[in-house]
């Protein structure tokens, strides 16, 4: 079922990770991504991986979910692997040489594995943020973090509001899509088989009702917001304030120490590194 | 012969995630050919989930589903054939309409069955007729209709497939009294005319009692009972206990019994109540 896509979902909980200030979590998430891309050798990558696993254990989010979140990006990983495998030219003899066109070098293999693992870690690590932070907290934090941009007349509040609404309605729309698909299947719709064009055509009976109801919903939501006197971000207060405390600063410090270690690792053990790669 | 047979069917939503929820729990059940079965149960008791098993929209986590004695999940069964055999009308079915005209929308199902043009035309017109959709309405856009009309169009869309089993999930929900009456009595007429097996999910005891011969009561994903209407209301105390309503008139009769006027415990329609009260009064015990 569509509903079982777990990427970007929120799993309520009460772990330390759940309770961290969402602004800090976003900053740390960004730091994590940077870290992942600074790790230029396997040792660094493994270290980042272990760090991530530790965080997952602390958060209490199950491993099966994590693996599930990887499923939709498998094609991307496969493409990356293939590209790296075929296009990286190493210094030594190729392992496989078919007419001088397809050449696979040992470096190609190591790089593709490296890239695959890196993408997986990227998705798994970033997912932790959405798994443990409610959409409202997330957009709140983004609004707060971006608030300096308001001075440049950047519509921060509007952007955050749009994100909140989008996040709020994704599950609703997914549920609705599921329902409409079921209803059309009950009338014999054949949504799974056939070529691309046939499949696209078969989706019309799903898309039209979905759009009709999405527009209706948008209209109703706008009306409901209007009725409650919504008039943009100016002077708006919040029911739930974000609070940062000692634990957030400690978490940030831990992250910083880890980052520093990773950089040292990069400097002192460059031999496991990879000559060059296709991103 | 039983057309529907469920054997120990269990269904879990989002199995293997923290959101896992057992919606149907170890349900075994048989429905006879030509039966008009009402399904009732409080919100979330698993009615909608249960009926989606009958045309293969959901696959049981455990257990088997037989339609016409055939296991619908065995390899050599085409699941689409099962869906043509067991027509399912969803809750708020008007949301599934998508075509430019009512006619085209009703013909979507028959077209998927691969029928000939003439056959489709006959079926669409017959289905429209049995749901009281006038010729003039057939050429209108389904999005311009009223809620009740849309609902009837959606019903006609399934009926046009001429399924052996017609499953309806709250076909009258959200309609005004006239809309309700028109939808339900048309279903009942259809049943009488073609002898189709009908499963009707409803929250209204009154409706179920008026039309159904047997009642399936669901409670927390399990079958509480599946028996002829009379027998179900003989257990009215238990039914009230699981949070369901009995028909209003039955409650009146219950109250009367508590006051010492016993008219019998098998009264659930106003007509029968009237008979009994008149009988009772004829014996001269009141006034
Ligand atoms: N898509 C879904 N994902 C997860 N859980 C679901 C889903 N649909 C239903 N459930 C759960 O399964 C249980 C049974 O739901 P179901 O829709 O079958 O109930 P119902 O008897 O039809 O209720 P209603 O009378 O409100 O229509 C409920 O507890 C519900 O929360
Ligand atoms: Mg339901």
Coordinates of C-alpha atoms and ligand atoms in Angstrom, one line a residue:
Chain A
X1 CA 0.0 0.0 0.0
X2 CA 1.0 3.6 -0.6
X3 CA 0.5 4.3 3.0
X4 CA 3.4 2.1 4.0
X5 CA 6.0 4.4 2.5
X6 CA 7.8 5.5 5.6
X7 CA 10.1 8.2 4.2
X8 CA 9.4 11.5 5.8
X9 CA 6.9 10.0 8.3
X10 CA 6.8 11.0 12.0
X11 CA 6.9 8.3 14.7
X12 CA 5.9 9.8 18.0
X13 CA 8.1 8.9 20.9
X14 CA 9.7 10.2 24.0
X15 CA 13.4 9.4 23.6
X16 CA 16.1 12.0 24.1
X17 CA 16.3 12.4 20.4
X18 CA 12.6 13.2 20.2
X19 CA 12.9 15.7 22.9
X20 CA 15.8 17.7 21.5
X21 CA 15.0 21.2 20.3
X22 CA 14.0 20.9 16.6
X23 CA 16.2 23.9 15.6
X24 CA 19.2 22.1 17.0
X25 CA 18.2 18.9 15.3
X26 CA 18.0 20.7 11.9
X27 CA 21.4 22.2 12.4
X28 CA 22.8 18.8 13.4
X29 CA 21.2 17.2 10.5
X30 CA 22.9 19.6 8.2
X31 CA 26.2 19.0 10.0
X32 CA 25.6 15.3 9.5
X33 CA 25.3 15.7 5.8
X34 CA 28.4 17.8 5.6
X35 CA 30.2 15.2 7.7
X36 CA 29.1 12.5 5.4
X37 CA 30.6 14.3 2.4
X38 CA 33.8 15.2 4.2
X39 CA 34.4 11.6 5.0
X40 CA 36.7 10.7 2.2
X41 CA 37.7 7.2 3.2
X42 CA 36.0 4.1 4.3
X43 CA 37.1 4.5 7.9
X44 CA 35.5 7.9 8.1
X45 CA 32.4 6.5 6.5
X46 CA 32.2 3.6 8.9
X47 CA 32.6 6.1 11.8
X48 CA 29.7 8.2 10.5
X49 CA 27.7 5.0 10.1
X50 CA 28.3 3.9 13.7
X51 CA 27.4 7.3 15.0
X52 CA 24.2 7.2 13.1
X53 CA 23.4 3.7 14.4
X54 CA 24.0 4.9 17.9
X55 CA 21.5 7.8 17.3
X56 CA 18.9 5.3 16.0
X57 CA 19.3 3.1 19.0
X58 CA 18.8 6.1 21.2
X59 CA 15.7 7.2 19.3
X60 CA 14.0 3.7 19.6
X61 CA 13.0 3.8 15.9
X62 CA 12.9 0.2 14.6
X63 CA 15.5 -1.1 12.1
X64 CA 12.9 -2.5 9.8
X65 CA 11.5 0.9 9.2
X66 CA 14.9 2.2 8.3
X67 CA 15.3 -0.5 5.7
X68 CA 11.8 0.2 4.4
X69 CA 12.7 3.9 3.9
X70 CA 15.6 2.8 1.6
X71 CA 13.4 0.9 -0.8
X72 CA 12.1 3.8 -2.9
X73 CA 15.7 5.1 -3.5
X74 CA 17.1 1.8 -4.6
X75 CA 16.9 2.8 -8.3
X76 CA 18.9 5.9 -7.6
X77 CA 21.6 3.9 -5.8
X78 CA 21.7 1.4 -8.6
X79 CA 22.2 4.1 -11.2
X80 CA 24.9 5.8 -9.2
X81 CA 26.7 2.4 -8.8
X82 CA 26.5 1.6 -12.5
X83 CA 27.8 5.0 -13.6
X84 CA 30.7 4.8 -11.2
X85 CA 31.4 1.3 -12.2
X86 CA 31.7 2.0 -15.9
X87 CA 33.1 5.5 -16.1
X88 CA 35.9 5.4 -13.5
X89 CA 39.3 4.9 -15.1
X90 CA 41.9 3.5 -12.8
X91 CA 45.6 3.6 -13.0
X92 CA 46.3 -0.1 -13.3
X93 CA 45.0 -2.8 -15.6
X94 CA 41.2 -3.0 -16.0
X95 CA 39.6 -6.1 -14.4
X96 CA 37.3 -6.4 -17.4
X97 CA 37.8 -5.0 -20.9
X98 CA 35.2 -5.5 -23.6
X99 CA 36.5 -4.0 -26.8
X100 CA 38.0 -1.0 -25.1
X101 CA 34.5 0.4 -24.5
X102 CA 33.4 -1.2 -21.3
X103 CA 36.2 -1.2 -18.9
X104 CA 35.9 -1.9 -15.2
X105 CA 38.7 -1.0 -12.9
X106 CA 39.2 -2.0 -9.2
X107 CA 38.8 1.7 -8.4
X108 CA 35.4 1.7 -10.1
X109 CA 34.2 -1.0 -7.8
X110 CA 35.4 0.6 -4.6
X111 CA 34.0 3.9 -5.6
X112 CA 30.6 2.5 -6.5
X113 CA 30.4 0.8 -3.1
X114 CA 31.5 3.9 -1.4
X115 CA 28.9 6.0 -3.2
X116 CA 26.1 3.5 -2.6
X117 CA 26.9 3.4 1.1
X118 CA 27.1 7.2 1.3
X119 CA 23.7 7.7 -0.3
X120 CA 22.2 5.1 2.0
X121 CA 23.7 6.8 5.0
X122 CA 22.4 10.1 3.7
X123 CA 18.8 8.9 3.5
X124 CA 18.9 7.0 6.7
X125 CA 20.4 9.8 8.7
X126 CA 18.2 12.5 7.3
X127 CA 15.1 10.3 7.9
X128 CA 15.9 10.3 11.6
X129 CA 15.0 14.0 11.7
X130 CA 11.6 13.5 10.3
X131 CA 11.0 10.2 12.2
X132 CA 11.6 12.0 15.5
X133 CA 10.3 15.5 14.9
X134 CA 6.6 16.3 14.3
X135 CA 5.9 18.3 11.1
X136 CA 4.8 21.3 13.1
X137 CA 8.0 21.4 15.2
X138 CA 9.9 21.0 12.0
X139 CA 8.4 23.9 10.2
X140 CA 8.4 26.1 13.3
X141 CA 12.1 25.5 13.6
X142 CA 12.7 26.3 9.9
X143 CA 10.8 29.5 10.3
X144 CA 12.8 30.5 13.3
X145 CA 16.1 29.5 11.7
X146 CA 15.3 31.5 8.5
X147 CA 13.8 34.5 10.3
X148 CA 16.9 36.7 9.7
X149 CA 16.0 36.5 6.0
X150 CA 12.8 38.4 6.8
X151 CA 14.9 41.6 6.8
X152 CA 15.6 40.9 3.1
X153 CA 11.8 40.7 2.5
X154 CA 12.0 37.0 2.0
X155 CA 8.6 35.5 2.8
X156 CA 9.7 33.2 5.6
X157 CA 6.4 32.8 7.3
X158 CA 4.5 32.1 4.1
X159 CA 7.1 29.5 3.2
X160 CA 6.8 27.8 6.5
X161 CA 3.0 27.9 6.4
X162 CA 3.1 26.4 3.0
X163 CA 5.3 23.6 4.3
X164 CA 3.1 23.0 7.3
X165 CA 0.1 22.7 5.1
X166 CA 1.9 20.5 2.6
X167 CA 3.2 18.2 5.3
X168 CA -0.2 18.1 7.0
X169 CA -2.0 17.0 3.8
X170 CA 0.5 14.5 2.5
X171 CA -0.9 11.6 4.6
X172 CA -4.4 12.7 3.8
X173 CA -3.8 12.8 0.1
X174 CA -2.0 9.4 0.2
X175 CA -5.0 7.9 2.1
X176 CA -7.3 9.4 -0.4
X177 CA -5.3 8.1 -3.3
X178 CA -5.4 4.7 -1.8
X179 CA -9.2 4.9 -1.4
X180 CA -9.9 6.1 -4.9
X181 CA -7.5 3.5 -6.4
X182 CA -9.4 0.8 -4.5
X183 CA -12.7 2.2 -5.7
X184 CA -11.6 2.1 -9.3
X185 CA -10.1 -1.3 -8.9
X186 CA -13.4 -2.5 -7.7
X187 CA -14.8 -1.3 -11.0
X188 CA -12.1 -3.4 -12.8
X189 CA -9.4 -0.7 -13.3
X190 CA -6.2 -2.3 -14.2
X191 CA -3.6 -0.1 -12.6
X192 CA -0.6 -2.5 -12.4
X193 CA -0.1 -4.0 -15.7
X194 CA 0.5 -2.8 -19.3
X195 CA 3.0 -0.5 -20.9
X196 CA 3.8 3.1 -19.8
X197 CA 1.2 4.8 -21.9
X198 CA -1.5 2.3 -20.9
X199 CA -0.5 2.7 -17.2
X200 CA -0.7 6.5 -17.5
X201 CA -4.1 6.3 -19.1
X202 CA -5.3 3.9 -16.4
X203 CA -4.4 6.6 -13.9
X204 CA -6.9 9.1 -15.2
X205 CA -9.8 7.7 -13.2
X206 CA -7.6 8.1 -10.1
X207 CA -6.1 11.5 -10.8
X208 CA -9.4 13.3 -11.7
X209 CA -11.2 12.6 -8.5
X210 CA -8.0 13.2 -6.6
X211 CA -7.6 16.7 -8.1
X212 CA -11.3 17.5 -7.6
X213 CA -11.1 16.7 -3.9
X214 CA -7.7 18.4 -3.4
X215 CA -9.0 21.7 -4.8
X216 CA -12.1 21.4 -2.7
X217 CA -10.1 20.8 0.3
X218 CA -7.8 23.7 -0.4
X219 CA -10.8 25.9 -0.8
X220 CA -12.3 24.7 2.5
X221 CA -9.0 25.1 4.3
X222 CA -8.6 28.7 3.0
X223 CA -12.1 29.5 4.2
X224 CA -11.5 28.0 7.6
X225 CA -8.3 29.9 8.1
X226 CA -10.0 33.1 7.0
X227 CA -12.8 32.4 9.5
X228 CA -10.3 32.2 12.3
X229 CA -8.8 35.6 11.2
X230 CA -5.5 34.3 9.8
X231 CA -3.7 37.2 8.3
X232 CA -0.1 36.2 7.9
X233 CA 2.9 36.0 10.2
X234 CA 2.9 39.6 11.6
X235 CA 2.4 39.4 15.4
X236 CA 1.4 35.8 15.4
X237 CA 2.1 33.9 18.6
X238 CA 2.4 30.2 19.1
X239 CA 0.8 27.7 21.3
X240 CA 4.0 25.6 21.5
X241 CA 7.2 27.6 22.0
X242 CA 10.5 26.1 21.1
X243 CA 12.8 25.9 24.1
X244 CA 16.5 25.0 24.0
X245 CA 18.2 23.7 27.1
X246 CA 21.3 22.1 28.4
X247 CA 20.7 18.8 26.6
X248 CA 20.6 20.6 23.2
X249 CA 23.9 22.3 23.7
X250 CA 25.5 19.1 24.9
X251 CA 24.2 17.3 21.8
X252 CA 25.7 20.0 19.7
X253 CA 29.0 19.7 21.5
X254 CA 29.1 16.0 21.0
X255 CA 28.4 16.5 17.3
X256 CA 31.2 19.1 17.1
X257 CA 33.7 16.8 18.8
X258 CA 32.8 14.0 16.4
X259 CA 33.1 16.2 13.4
X260 CA 36.6 17.2 14.5
X261 CA 37.6 13.6 14.9
X262 CA 36.4 12.9 11.5
X263 CA 38.5 15.6 10.0
X264 CA 41.5 14.3 11.8
X265 CA 40.7 10.8 10.4
X266 CA 40.7 12.3 7.0
X267 CA 44.0 14.0 7.4
X268 CA 45.9 11.1 9.0
X269 CA 44.6 8.1 7.1
X270 CA 44.4 9.2 3.6
X271 CA 45.5 5.8 2.1
X272 CA 42.2 4.2 2.2
X273 CA 40.9 7.0 0.1
X274 CA 39.7 7.0 -3.4
X275 CA 41.5 8.5 -6.3
X276 CA 38.7 10.4 -7.9
X277 CA 35.0 9.9 -8.4
X278 CA 31.9 10.7 -10.4
X279 CA 29.4 12.3 -8.0
Chain B
X1 CA -24.8 -23.1 -1.7
X2 CA -22.6 -20.5 0.0
X3 CA -21.3 -17.8 -2.3
X4 CA -18.9 -16.3 0.2
X5 CA -16.8 -18.2 2.7
X6 CA -14.2 -16.7 5.0
X7 CA -11.9 -19.0 6.9
X8 CA -10.1 -17.5 9.9
X9 CA -9.4 -14.2 8.2
X10 CA -7.2 -11.8 10.1
X11 CA -6.1 -8.5 8.7
X12 CA -3.5 -6.1 10.1
X13 CA -2.9 -2.6 8.7
X14 CA 0.7 -1.4 8.4
X15 CA 1.9 -4.8 9.6
X16 CA 5.4 -4.5 11.0
X17 CA 5.4 -0.8 11.8
X18 CA 4.6 0.9 15.1
X19 CA 1.2 1.7 13.6
X20 CA 0.2 -1.9 13.3
X21 CA -3.5 -2.3 13.9
X22 CA -5.6 -5.4 13.8
X23 CA -8.7 -4.5 11.9
X24 CA -10.2 -7.9 11.4
X25 CA -9.5 -10.6 13.9
X26 CA -10.0 -14.3 13.0
X27 CA -13.3 -14.0 11.2
X28 CA -15.0 -17.1 9.8
X29 CA -18.2 -16.7 8.0
X30 CA -20.4 -18.0 5.2
X31 CA -23.0 -16.1 3.2
X32 CA -25.7 -18.1 1.3
X33 CA -26.7 -17.3 -2.3
X34 CA -29.5 -14.7 -2.5
X35 CA -29.0 -13.7 1.1
X36 CA -29.6 -10.0 2.0
X37 CA -27.2 -9.5 4.9
X38 CA -27.0 -6.4 7.0
X39 CA -23.6 -5.6 8.5
X40 CA -23.5 -3.4 11.6
X41 CA -20.9 -2.5 14.2
X42 CA -19.6 0.6 15.8
X43 CA -17.1 2.9 14.2
X44 CA -13.8 1.2 13.6
X45 CA -15.1 -2.3 14.2
X46 CA -13.7 -3.4 10.9
X47 CA -16.7 -3.5 8.6
X48 CA -15.1 -1.7 5.7
X49 CA -11.9 -3.7 6.0
X50 CA -13.9 -7.0 6.1
X51 CA -15.9 -6.3 3.0
X52 CA -12.8 -5.3 1.1
X53 CA -11.6 -8.9 1.5
X54 CA -14.6 -10.1 -0.5
X55 CA -13.4 -8.8 -3.8
X56 CA -9.7 -9.1 -3.2
X57 CA -8.9 -5.4 -2.6
X58 CA -7.1 -6.4 0.5
X59 CA -5.3 -9.6 1.0
X60 CA -5.8 -11.2 4.4
X61 CA -2.7 -11.3 6.6
X62 CA -3.9 -14.8 7.6
X63 CA -6.7 -16.9 6.4
X64 CA -8.6 -17.7 3.2
X65 CA -11.4 -16.1 1.2
X66 CA -13.6 -18.3 -1.0
X67 CA -16.0 -16.8 -3.6
X68 CA -18.2 -19.4 -5.3
X69 CA -16.1 -22.1 -3.6
X70 CA -12.9 -20.7 -5.2
X71 CA -10.0 -19.5 -3.2
X72 CA -9.5 -16.0 -4.7
X73 CA -5.8 -15.8 -3.8
X74 CA -4.9 -19.1 -5.5
X75 CA -2.6 -18.6 -8.5
X76 CA -5.0 -19.5 -11.3
X77 CA -7.7 -17.0 -10.3
X78 CA -7.8 -13.6 -12.0
X79 CA -8.5 -11.1 -9.3
X80 CA -10.3 -8.8 -11.7
X81 CA -12.8 -11.6 -12.5
X82 CA -13.4 -11.8 -8.7
X83 CA -14.1 -8.0 -8.7
X84 CA -16.6 -8.3 -11.5
X85 CA -18.3 -11.1 -9.6
X86 CA -18.4 -9.3 -6.2
X87 CA -19.3 -5.6 -6.9
X88 CA -18.2 -3.3 -4.1
X89 CA -19.6 0.1 -3.6
X90 CA -17.4 2.2 -1.3
X91 CA -18.3 4.5 1.6
X92 CA -18.8 7.9 0.0
X93 CA -18.7 6.4 -3.4
X94 CA -19.5 9.7 -5.1
X95 CA -15.8 10.6 -4.8
X96 CA -14.9 8.0 -7.4
X97 CA -16.8 9.7 -10.3
X98 CA -14.4 11.0 -13.0
X99 CA -15.9 10.9 -16.4
X100 CA -17.4 13.8 -18.5
X101 CA -20.9 12.4 -18.5
X102 CA -22.9 10.2 -16.2
X103 CA -23.3 7.7 -19.0
X104 CA -19.6 7.4 -19.5
X105 CA -19.0 7.0 -15.8
X106 CA -21.5 4.2 -15.4
X107 CA -20.0 2.4 -18.4
X108 CA -16.5 2.4 -17.0
X109 CA -16.9 -0.9 -15.2
X110 CA -18.6 -2.7 -18.1
X111 CA -15.9 -1.4 -20.4
X112 CA -13.2 -2.8 -18.2
X113 CA -15.0 -6.2 -18.5
X114 CA -14.4 -6.0 -22.2
X115 CA -18.1 -6.2 -23.2
X116 CA -19.4 -5.3 -26.6
X117 CA -20.8 -1.7 -27.3
X118 CA -24.4 -2.9 -27.4
X119 CA -24.1 -4.9 -24.3
X120 CA -22.6 -2.0 -22.5
X121 CA -25.3 0.3 -23.7
X122 CA -28.1 -2.1 -22.5
X123 CA -26.4 -2.5 -19.1
X124 CA -25.8 1.2 -18.5
X125 CA -29.4 2.0 -19.3
X126 CA -30.7 -0.8 -17.2
X127 CA -28.5 0.1 -14.2
X128 CA -29.5 3.8 -14.6
X129 CA -33.1 2.9 -14.7
X130 CA -32.9 0.7 -11.6
X131 CA -31.2 3.5 -9.7
X132 CA -33.8 6.0 -10.9
X133 CA -31.4 8.0 -13.0
X134 CA -33.4 9.7 -15.8
X135 CA -32.3 9.7 -19.5
X136 CA -31.7 13.4 -19.3
X137 CA -29.3 13.0 -16.4
X138 CA -27.2 10.6 -18.3
X139 CA -25.7 13.3 -20.5
X140 CA -24.9 15.7 -17.7
X141 CA -21.5 15.9 -16.0
X142 CA -21.4 13.9 -12.8
X143 CA -19.8 16.8 -11.0
X144 CA -22.9 19.0 -11.5
X145 CA -25.2 16.6 -9.6
X146 CA -26.5 16.7 -6.1
X147 CA -25.0 14.4 -3.4
X148 CA -27.8 11.9 -3.6
X149 CA -27.8 11.8 -7.4
X150 CA -24.0 11.3 -7.4
X151 CA -24.4 8.4 -4.9
X152 CA -26.9 6.8 -7.2
X153 CA -24.7 7.2 -10.2
X154 CA -21.8 5.5 -8.3
X155 CA -24.1 2.7 -7.4
X156 CA -25.3 2.3 -11.0
X157 CA -21.6 2.1 -12.0
X158 CA -21.3 -1.1 -10.0
X159 CA -24.7 -2.5 -10.8
X160 CA -24.0 -2.1 -14.5
X161 CA -21.3 -4.8 -14.0
X162 CA -24.2 -7.1 -13.0
X163 CA -22.3 -8.7 -10.1
X164 CA -23.5 -11.8 -8.5
X165 CA -22.8 -10.3 -5.1
X166 CA -23.4 -6.7 -4.4
X167 CA -21.6 -5.2 -1.4
X168 CA -22.5 -1.7 -0.2
X169 CA -20.6 0.3 2.4
X170 CA -23.0 2.7 4.0
X171 CA -24.8 3.6 0.7
X172 CA -27.1 5.9 2.5
X173 CA -24.7 7.8 4.8
X174 CA -24.8 11.5 4.6
X175 CA -28.0 11.7 2.6
X176 CA -31.3 13.4 3.6
X177 CA -34.3 11.2 4.5
X178 CA -35.7 11.2 1.0
X179 CA -32.3 10.4 -0.5
X180 CA -31.8 7.6 2.0
X181 CA -35.2 6.1 1.3
X182 CA -34.7 6.3 -2.4
X183 CA -31.3 4.7 -2.4
X184 CA -32.2 1.9 0.1
X185 CA -35.5 1.0 -1.4
X186 CA -33.9 0.8 -4.9
X187 CA -31.4 -1.6 -3.5
X188 CA -34.1 -3.6 -2.0
X189 CA -36.1 -3.7 -5.2
X190 CA -33.0 -4.7 -7.1
X191 CA -32.5 -7.6 -4.7
X192 CA -36.0 -8.8 -5.1
X193 CA -35.9 -8.5 -8.9
X194 CA -32.6 -10.3 -9.5
X195 CA -32.1 -12.3 -6.4
X196 CA -28.6 -10.9 -6.1
X197 CA -26.7 -11.6 -2.9
X198 CA -26.4 -8.3 -1.0
X199 CA -24.2 -7.3 1.9
X200 CA -25.2 -3.9 3.2
X201 CA -23.1 -2.0 5.8
X202 CA -25.1 0.5 7.7
X203 CA -25.0 2.3 11.0
X204 CA -28.7 2.4 11.2
X205 CA -30.4 -0.5 12.9
X206 CA -33.7 0.7 11.5
X207 CA -32.5 0.4 7.9
X208 CA -30.9 -3.0 8.5
X209 CA -34.0 -4.4 10.2
X210 CA -36.3 -3.1 7.4
X211 CA -34.3 -4.7 4.5
X212 CA -32.0 -7.4 5.7
X213 CA -32.9 -11.1 6.4
X214 CA -29.8 -11.7 8.3
X215 CA -27.6 -9.5 10.4
X216 CA -23.8 -9.6 10.9
X217 CA -22.8 -7.8 14.0
X218 CA -19.1 -6.8 14.2
X219 CA -17.4 -5.9 17.4
X220 CA -13.7 -4.8 17.6
X221 CA -12.7 -6.7 14.5
X222 CA -14.6 -9.9 15.5
X223 CA -17.9 -11.3 14.4
X224 CA -20.2 -10.9 17.4
X225 CA -23.0 -12.8 15.7
X226 CA -24.3 -13.6 12.2
X227 CA -27.9 -14.8 12.4
X228 CA -31.5 -14.0 11.3
X229 CA -32.7 -10.7 12.4
X230 CA -35.1 -12.1 15.0
X231 CA -32.4 -14.0 16.8
X232 CA -30.1 -11.0 16.8
X233 CA -32.6 -8.8 18.6
X234 CA -33.4 -11.5 21.1
X235 CA -29.9 -10.6 22.4
X236 CA -30.7 -6.9 22.6
X237 CA -29.1 -6.5 26.0
X238 CA -25.8 -7.7 24.8
X239 CA -26.1 -5.6 21.7
X240 CA -26.6 -2.5 23.7
X241 CA -23.6 -3.5 25.8
X242 CA -21.3 -3.5 22.9
X243 CA -22.3 0.0 22.2
X244 CA -24.8 -0.5 19.4
X245 CA -28.3 0.8 19.2
X246 CA -31.4 -1.2 18.8
X247 CA -34.3 0.2 16.8
X248 CA -36.1 3.0 18.5
X249 CA -39.4 1.0 18.6
X250 CA -37.6 -1.9 20.3
X251 CA -36.4 0.4 23.0
X252 CA -40.0 1.7 23.5
X253 CA -41.2 -1.9 23.9
X254 CA -38.4 -2.7 26.3
X255 CA -39.4 0.3 28.5
X256 CA -43.0 -0.9 28.4
X257 CA -41.9 -4.3 29.5
X258 CA -40.1 -2.8 32.4
X259 CA -43.3 -1.2 33.3
X260 CA -45.1 -4.5 33.3
X261 CA -46.6 -4.4 29.8
X262 CA -45.1 -7.4 27.9
X263 CA -45.6 -7.3 24.2
X264 CA -42.9 -9.8 23.3
X265 CA -39.2 -9.4 22.6
X266 CA -39.3 -9.8 18.9
X267 CA -40.5 -6.4 17.9
X268 CA -38.3 -4.2 15.9
X269 CA -40.5 -2.6 13.3
X270 CA -43.3 -0.1 13.8
X271 CA -45.7 -2.3 11.9
X272 CA -45.3 -5.2 14.2
X273 CA -45.4 -3.0 17.2
X274 CA -48.7 -1.6 16.0
X275 CA -50.1 -5.1 15.6
X276 CA -49.1 -6.2 19.0
X277 CA -50.3 -3.1 20.7
X278 CA -53.7 -3.5 19.0
X279 CA -53.8 -7.2 20.0
X280 CA -52.9 -6.2 23.5
X281 CA -55.6 -3.6 23.7
X282 CA -58.2 -5.9 22.1
X283 CA -57.7 -8.2 25.1
X284 CA -58.8 -5.2 27.1
X285 CA -55.8 -4.8 29.3
X286 CA -55.3 -1.1 28.8
X287 CA -58.0 1.4 29.8
Ligands
LIG1 N1 -5.8 2.6 6.0 C1 -5.7 2.3 7.3 N2 -4.5 2.3 8.0 C2 -4.4 1.9 9.3 N3 -5.4 1.6 10.0 C3 -6.7 1.6 9.5 C4 -6.9 1.9 8.1 N4 -8.2 1.9 7.8 C5 -8.8 1.5 8.9 N5 -7.9 1.3 9.9 C6 -8.2 0.8 11.3 O1 -8.8 -0.4 11.2 C7 -9.9 -0.5 12.0 C8 -11.1 -0.9 11.3 O2 -11.4 0.1 10.3 P1 -12.7 0.1 9.3 O3 -12.6 1.2 8.4 O4 -12.7 -1.3 8.8 O5 -13.9 0.3 10.3 P2 -15.4 0.5 10.0 O6 -16.1 -0.6 10.8 O7 -15.7 0.5 8.6 O8 -15.7 1.9 10.6 P3 -16.8 3.0 10.1 O9 -18.1 2.6 10.6 O10 -16.3 4.2 10.8 O11 -16.7 3.1 8.6 C9 -10.0 0.8 12.7 O12 -9.5 0.7 14.0 C10 -9.1 1.7 11.9 O13 -8.5 2.6 12.8
LIG2 MG1 -16.4 1.9 7.2

